[in-house]
mmCIF file of C-alpha atoms in Angstrom:
data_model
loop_
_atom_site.group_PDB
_atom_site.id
_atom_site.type_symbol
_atom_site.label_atom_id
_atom_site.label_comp_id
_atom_site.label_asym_id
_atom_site.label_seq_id
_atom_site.Cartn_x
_atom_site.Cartn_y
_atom_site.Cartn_z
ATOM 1 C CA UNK I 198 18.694 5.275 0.468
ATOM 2 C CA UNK I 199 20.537 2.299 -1.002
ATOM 3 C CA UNK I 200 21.818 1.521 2.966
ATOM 4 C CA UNK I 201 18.304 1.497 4.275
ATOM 5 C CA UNK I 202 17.822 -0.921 1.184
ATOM 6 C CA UNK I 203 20.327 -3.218 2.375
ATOM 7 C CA UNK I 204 19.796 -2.463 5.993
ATOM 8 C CA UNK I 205 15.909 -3.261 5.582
ATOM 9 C CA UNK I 206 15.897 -5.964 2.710
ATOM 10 C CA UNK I 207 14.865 -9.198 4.902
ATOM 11 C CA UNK I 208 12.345 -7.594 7.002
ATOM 12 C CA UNK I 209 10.919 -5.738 4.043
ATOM 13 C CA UNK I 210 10.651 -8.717 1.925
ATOM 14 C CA UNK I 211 8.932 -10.778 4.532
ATOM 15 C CA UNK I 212 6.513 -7.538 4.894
ATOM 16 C CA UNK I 213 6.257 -7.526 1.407
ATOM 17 C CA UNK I 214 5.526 -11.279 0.699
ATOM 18 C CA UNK I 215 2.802 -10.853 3.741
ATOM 19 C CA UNK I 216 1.179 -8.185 1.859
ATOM 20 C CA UNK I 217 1.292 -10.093 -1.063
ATOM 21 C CA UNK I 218 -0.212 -13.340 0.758
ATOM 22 C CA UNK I 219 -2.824 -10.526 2.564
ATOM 23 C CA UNK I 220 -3.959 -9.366 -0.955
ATOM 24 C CA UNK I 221 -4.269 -12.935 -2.470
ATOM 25 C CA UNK I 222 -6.375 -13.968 0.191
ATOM 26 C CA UNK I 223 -8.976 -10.947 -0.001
ATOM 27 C CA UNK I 224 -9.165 -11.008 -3.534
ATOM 28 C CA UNK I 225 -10.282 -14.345 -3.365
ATOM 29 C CA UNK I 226 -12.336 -14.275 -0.873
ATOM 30 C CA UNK I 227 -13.645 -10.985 -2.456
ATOM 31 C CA UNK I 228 -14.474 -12.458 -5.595
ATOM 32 C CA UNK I 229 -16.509 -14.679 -3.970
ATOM 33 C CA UNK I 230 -18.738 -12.642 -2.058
ATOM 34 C CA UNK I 231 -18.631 -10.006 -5.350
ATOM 35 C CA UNK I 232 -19.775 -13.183 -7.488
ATOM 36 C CA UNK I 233 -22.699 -13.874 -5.370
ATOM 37 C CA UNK I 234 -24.241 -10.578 -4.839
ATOM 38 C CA UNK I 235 -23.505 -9.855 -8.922
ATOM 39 C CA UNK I 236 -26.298 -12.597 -8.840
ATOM 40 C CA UNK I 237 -28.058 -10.745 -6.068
ATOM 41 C CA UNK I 238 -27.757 -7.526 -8.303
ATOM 42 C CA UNK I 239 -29.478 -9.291 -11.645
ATOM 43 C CA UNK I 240 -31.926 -11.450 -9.668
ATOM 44 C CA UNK I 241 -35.610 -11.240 -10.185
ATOM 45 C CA UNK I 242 -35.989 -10.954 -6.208
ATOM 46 C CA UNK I 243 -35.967 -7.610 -5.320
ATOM 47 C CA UNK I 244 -35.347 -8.552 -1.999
ATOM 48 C CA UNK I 245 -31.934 -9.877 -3.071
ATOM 49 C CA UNK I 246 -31.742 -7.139 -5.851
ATOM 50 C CA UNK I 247 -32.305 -4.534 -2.396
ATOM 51 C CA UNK I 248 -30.039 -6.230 -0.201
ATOM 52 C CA UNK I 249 -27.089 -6.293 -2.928
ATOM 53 C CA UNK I 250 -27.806 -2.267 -3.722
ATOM 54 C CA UNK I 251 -27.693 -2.076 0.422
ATOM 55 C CA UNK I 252 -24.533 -3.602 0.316
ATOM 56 C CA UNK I 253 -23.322 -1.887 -2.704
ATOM 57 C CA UNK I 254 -23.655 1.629 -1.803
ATOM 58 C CA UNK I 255 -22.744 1.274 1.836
ATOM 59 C CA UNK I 256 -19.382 -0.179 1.150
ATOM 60 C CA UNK I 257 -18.969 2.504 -2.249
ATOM 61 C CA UNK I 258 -19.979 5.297 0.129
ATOM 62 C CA UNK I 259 -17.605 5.445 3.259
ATOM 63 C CA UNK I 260 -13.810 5.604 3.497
ATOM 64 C CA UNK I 261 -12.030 2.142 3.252
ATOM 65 C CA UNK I 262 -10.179 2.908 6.637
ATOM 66 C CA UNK I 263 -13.392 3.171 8.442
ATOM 67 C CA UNK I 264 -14.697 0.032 6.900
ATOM 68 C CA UNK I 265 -11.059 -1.417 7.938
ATOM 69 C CA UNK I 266 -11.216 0.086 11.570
ATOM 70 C CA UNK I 267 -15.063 -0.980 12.026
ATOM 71 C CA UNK I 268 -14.967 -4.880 10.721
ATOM 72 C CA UNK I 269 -11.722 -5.244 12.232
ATOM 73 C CA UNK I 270 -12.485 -4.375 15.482
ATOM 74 C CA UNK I 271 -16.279 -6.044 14.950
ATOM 75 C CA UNK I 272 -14.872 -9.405 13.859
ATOM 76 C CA UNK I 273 -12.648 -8.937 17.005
ATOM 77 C CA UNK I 274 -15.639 -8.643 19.227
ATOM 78 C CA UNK I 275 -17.286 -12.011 17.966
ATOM 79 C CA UNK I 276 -14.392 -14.275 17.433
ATOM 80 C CA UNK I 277 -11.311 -14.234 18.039
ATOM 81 C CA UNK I 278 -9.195 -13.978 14.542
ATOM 82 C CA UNK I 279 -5.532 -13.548 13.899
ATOM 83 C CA UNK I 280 -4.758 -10.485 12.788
ATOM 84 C CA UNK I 281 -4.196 -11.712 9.404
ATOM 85 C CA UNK I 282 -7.953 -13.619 8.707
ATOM 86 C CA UNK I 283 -9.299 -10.227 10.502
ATOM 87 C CA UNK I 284 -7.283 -8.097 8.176
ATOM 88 C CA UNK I 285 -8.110 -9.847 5.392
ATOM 89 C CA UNK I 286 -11.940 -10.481 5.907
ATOM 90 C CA UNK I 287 -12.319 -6.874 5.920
ATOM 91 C CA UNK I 288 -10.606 -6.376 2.564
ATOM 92 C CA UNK I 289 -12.598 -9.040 0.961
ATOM 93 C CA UNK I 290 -15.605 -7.476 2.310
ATOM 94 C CA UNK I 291 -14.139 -4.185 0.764
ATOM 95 C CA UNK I 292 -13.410 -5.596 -2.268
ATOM 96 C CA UNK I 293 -16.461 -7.595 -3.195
ATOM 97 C CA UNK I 294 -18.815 -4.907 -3.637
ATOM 98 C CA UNK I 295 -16.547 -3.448 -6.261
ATOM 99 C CA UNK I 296 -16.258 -6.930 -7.392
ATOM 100 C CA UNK I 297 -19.943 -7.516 -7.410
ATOM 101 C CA UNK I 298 -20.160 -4.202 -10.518
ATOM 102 C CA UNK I 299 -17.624 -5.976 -12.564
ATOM 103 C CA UNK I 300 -19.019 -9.145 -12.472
ATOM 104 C CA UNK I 301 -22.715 -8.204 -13.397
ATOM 105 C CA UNK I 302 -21.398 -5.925 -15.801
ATOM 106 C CA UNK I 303 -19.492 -8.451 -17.525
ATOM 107 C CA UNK I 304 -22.850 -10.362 -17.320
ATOM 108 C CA UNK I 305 -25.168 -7.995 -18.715
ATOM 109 C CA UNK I 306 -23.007 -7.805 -21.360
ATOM 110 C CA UNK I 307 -23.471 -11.016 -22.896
ATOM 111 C CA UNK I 308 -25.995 -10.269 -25.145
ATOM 112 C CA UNK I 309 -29.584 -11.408 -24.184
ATOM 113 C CA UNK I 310 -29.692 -14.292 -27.244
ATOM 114 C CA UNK I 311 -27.304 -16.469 -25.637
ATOM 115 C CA UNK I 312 -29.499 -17.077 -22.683
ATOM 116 C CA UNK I 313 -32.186 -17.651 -25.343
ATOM 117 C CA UNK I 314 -30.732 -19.582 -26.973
ATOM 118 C CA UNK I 315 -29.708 -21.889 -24.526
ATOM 119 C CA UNK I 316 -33.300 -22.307 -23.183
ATOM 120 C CA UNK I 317 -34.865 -23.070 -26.256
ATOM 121 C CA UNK I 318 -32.464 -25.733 -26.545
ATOM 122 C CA UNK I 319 -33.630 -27.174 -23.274
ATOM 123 C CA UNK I 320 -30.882 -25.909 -20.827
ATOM 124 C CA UNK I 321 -31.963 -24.835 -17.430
ATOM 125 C CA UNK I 322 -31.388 -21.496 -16.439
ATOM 126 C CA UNK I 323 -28.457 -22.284 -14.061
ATOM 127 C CA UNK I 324 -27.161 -24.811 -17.183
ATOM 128 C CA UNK I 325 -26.807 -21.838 -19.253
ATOM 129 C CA UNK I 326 -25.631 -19.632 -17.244
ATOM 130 C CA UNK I 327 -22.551 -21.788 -16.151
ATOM 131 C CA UNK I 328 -22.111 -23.240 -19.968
ATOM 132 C CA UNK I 329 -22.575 -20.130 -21.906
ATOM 133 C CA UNK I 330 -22.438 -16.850 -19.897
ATOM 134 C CA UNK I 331 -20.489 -17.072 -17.532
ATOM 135 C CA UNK I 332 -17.617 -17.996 -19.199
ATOM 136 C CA UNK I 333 -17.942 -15.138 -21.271
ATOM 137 C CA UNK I 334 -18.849 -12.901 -18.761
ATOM 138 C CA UNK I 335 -15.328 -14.046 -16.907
ATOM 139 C CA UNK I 336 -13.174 -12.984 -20.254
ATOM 140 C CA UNK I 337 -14.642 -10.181 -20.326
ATOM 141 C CA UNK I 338 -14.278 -9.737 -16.431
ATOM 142 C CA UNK I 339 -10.600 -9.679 -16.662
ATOM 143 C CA UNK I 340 -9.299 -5.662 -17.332
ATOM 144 C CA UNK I 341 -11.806 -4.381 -14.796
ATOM 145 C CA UNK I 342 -10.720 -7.280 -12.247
ATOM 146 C CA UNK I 343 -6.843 -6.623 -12.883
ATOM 147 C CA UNK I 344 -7.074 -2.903 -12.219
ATOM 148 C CA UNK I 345 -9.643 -3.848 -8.663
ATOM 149 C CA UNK I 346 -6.371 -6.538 -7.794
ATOM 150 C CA UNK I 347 -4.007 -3.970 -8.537
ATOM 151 C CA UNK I 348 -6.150 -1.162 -6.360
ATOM 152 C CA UNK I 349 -6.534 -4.102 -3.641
ATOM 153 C CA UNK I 350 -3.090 -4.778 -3.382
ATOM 154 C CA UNK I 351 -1.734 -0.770 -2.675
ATOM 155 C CA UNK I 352 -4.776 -0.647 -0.409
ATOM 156 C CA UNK I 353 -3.634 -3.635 1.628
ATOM 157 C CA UNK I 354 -1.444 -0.901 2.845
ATOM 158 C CA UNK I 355 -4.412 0.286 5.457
ATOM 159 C CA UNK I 356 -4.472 -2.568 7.693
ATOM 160 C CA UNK I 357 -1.074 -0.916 8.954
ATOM 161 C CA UNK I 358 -3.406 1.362 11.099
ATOM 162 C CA UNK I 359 -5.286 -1.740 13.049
ATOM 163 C CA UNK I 360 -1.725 -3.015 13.980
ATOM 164 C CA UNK I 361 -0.614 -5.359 11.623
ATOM 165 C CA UNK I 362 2.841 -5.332 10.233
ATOM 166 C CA UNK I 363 2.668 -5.510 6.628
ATOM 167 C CA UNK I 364 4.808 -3.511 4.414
ATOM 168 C CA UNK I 365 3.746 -0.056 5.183
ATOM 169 C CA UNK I 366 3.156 -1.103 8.613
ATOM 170 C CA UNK I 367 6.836 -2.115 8.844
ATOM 171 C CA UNK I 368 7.942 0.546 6.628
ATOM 172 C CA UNK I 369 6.226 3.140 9.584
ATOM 173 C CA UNK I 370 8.002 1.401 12.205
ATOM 174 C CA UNK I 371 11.822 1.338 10.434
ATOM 175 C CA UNK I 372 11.219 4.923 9.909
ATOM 176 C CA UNK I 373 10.049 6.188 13.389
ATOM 177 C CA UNK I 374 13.309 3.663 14.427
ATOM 178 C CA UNK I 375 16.048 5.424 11.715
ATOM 179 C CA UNK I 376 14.663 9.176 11.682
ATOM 180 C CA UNK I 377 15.078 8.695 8.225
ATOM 181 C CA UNK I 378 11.678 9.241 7.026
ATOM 182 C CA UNK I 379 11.533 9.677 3.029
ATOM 183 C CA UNK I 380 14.399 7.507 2.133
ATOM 184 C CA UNK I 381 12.349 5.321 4.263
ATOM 185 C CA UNK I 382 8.913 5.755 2.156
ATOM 186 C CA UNK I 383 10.732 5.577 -0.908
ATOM 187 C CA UNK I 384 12.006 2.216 -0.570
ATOM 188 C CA UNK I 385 8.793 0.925 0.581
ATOM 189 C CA UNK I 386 6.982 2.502 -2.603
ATOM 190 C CA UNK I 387 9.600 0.858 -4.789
ATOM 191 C CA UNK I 388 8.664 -2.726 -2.948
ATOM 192 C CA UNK I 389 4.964 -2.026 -3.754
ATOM 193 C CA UNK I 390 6.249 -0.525 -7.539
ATOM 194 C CA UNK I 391 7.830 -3.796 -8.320
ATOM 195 C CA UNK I 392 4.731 -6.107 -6.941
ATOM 196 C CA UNK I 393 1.977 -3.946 -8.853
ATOM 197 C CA UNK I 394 4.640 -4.444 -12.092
ATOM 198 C CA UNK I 395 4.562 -8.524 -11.594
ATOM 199 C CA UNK I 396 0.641 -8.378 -11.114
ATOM 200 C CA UNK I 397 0.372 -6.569 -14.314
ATOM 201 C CA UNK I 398 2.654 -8.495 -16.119
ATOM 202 C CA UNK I 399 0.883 -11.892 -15.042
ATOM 203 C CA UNK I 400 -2.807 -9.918 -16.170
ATOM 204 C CA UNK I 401 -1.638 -9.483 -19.651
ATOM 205 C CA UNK I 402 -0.526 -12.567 -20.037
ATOM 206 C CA UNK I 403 -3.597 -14.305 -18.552
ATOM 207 C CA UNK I 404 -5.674 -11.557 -21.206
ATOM 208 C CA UNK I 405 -3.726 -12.400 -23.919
ATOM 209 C CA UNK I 406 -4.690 -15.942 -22.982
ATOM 210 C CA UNK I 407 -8.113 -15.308 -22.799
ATOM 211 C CA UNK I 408 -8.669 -12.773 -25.398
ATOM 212 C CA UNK I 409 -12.402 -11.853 -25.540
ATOM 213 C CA UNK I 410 -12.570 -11.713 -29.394
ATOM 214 C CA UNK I 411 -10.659 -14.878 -30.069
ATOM 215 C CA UNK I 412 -13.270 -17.067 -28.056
ATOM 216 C CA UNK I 413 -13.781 -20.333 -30.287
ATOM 217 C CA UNK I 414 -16.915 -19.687 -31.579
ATOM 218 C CA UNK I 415 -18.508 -23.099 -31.463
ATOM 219 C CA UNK I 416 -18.288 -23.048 -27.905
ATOM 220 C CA UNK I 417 -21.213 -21.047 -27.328
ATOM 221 C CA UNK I 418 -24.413 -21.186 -28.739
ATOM 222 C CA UNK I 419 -25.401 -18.242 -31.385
ATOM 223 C CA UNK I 420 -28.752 -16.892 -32.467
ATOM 224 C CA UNK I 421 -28.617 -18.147 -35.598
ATOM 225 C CA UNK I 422 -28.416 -22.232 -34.096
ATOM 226 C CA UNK I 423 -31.887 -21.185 -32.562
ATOM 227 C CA UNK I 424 -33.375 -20.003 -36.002
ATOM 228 C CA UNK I 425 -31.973 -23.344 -37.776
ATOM 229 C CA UNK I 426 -33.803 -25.383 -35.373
#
């Protein structure tokens, strides 16, 4: 095992640092698309509200490779995409529904009197919502978005089956090449071990940051400033 390491170290940590770029980029983009349809989700419009739960429980309900398989090859059909933005706009589409539940969770959490609050003040609803809930809503946010970056990065490993040469997608081809299957597989799952460590390092250190019960208190606006007025 340790000469496949050294045999396989620079193409493996090009793989890996692809994967890692591959994962970055769908998160992003999937927090995007999850932040907009949370909206969708707590939005008076049931029309939105409909085409959020649409969205929701299509991507929640079928297998991530045939999401992978069917986007990829869709995206194909309409523009032509590198393998990479293809790859990777069918993650983020993956990974924003699941997005989408943790950020109206963290939403609906914030407890109704802030919102209140903040319009009896004189704050518009969109005022309030980026001054006083959403940042708390983002705090809280953080666990459930660590373990959905963690779970996006190990299933980054699926785009190996539309072609693209990732980590496991390499790791599949140096092991059809060296017969050498498991010592093969096991060097790969240490590469993915040691990213999924750093991520999780970096997450409690950005929640230890950002604790939820050590906000400063005078930055948001409590129940009791709405009685005093």
């Amino acid at each position: 095992m340790i000469q496949i390491f050294l045999n396989t170290y620079e193409v493996f940590l090009q793989a890996a640092f692809l994967t890692f770029k591959l994962t970055l980029t769908s998160l992003l983009l999937g927090s995007i698309i999850g932040l907009v349809f949370a909206f969708f989700r707590i939005s008076s419009s049931k029309w939105l509200n409909a085409l959020a739960s649409i969205y929701i429980g299509i991507i929640r309900g079928t297998p991530l490779i045939v999401q992978i398989a069917i986007l990829y090859f869709g995206i194909a059909s309409i523009i032509t995409l590198s393998q990479f933005w293809a790859g990777a706009l069918a993650l983020a589409v993956h990974n924003g529904a699941y997005i989408a539940e943790v950020f109206r969770g963290s939403i609906q959490s914030v407890d109704r009197g802030q919102m209140e609050a903040g319009r009896s003040l004189g704050m518009s609803y969109a005022l309030t919502m980026k001054e006083i809930i959403l940042p708390q809503a983002f705090k809280r946010s953080i666990p459930p978005l660590g373990n959905q970056f963690i779970i996006g990065l190990k299933d980054s490993s699926l785009v190996a089956y539309v072609g693209m040469a990732e980590l496991w997608g390499s790791g599949l081809s140096e092991a059809a090449a060296n017969y050498r299957q498991l010592e093969t597989y096991i060097v790969i799952g240490l590469y993915y071990l040691v990213m999924v460590l750093f991520i999780s390092f970096i997450l409690r250190k950005v929640e230890s940051r950002l604790d939820v019960d050590s906000v400063p208190k005078e930055r948001f606006i409590k129940e009791e400033n709405v009685q005093a007025l």
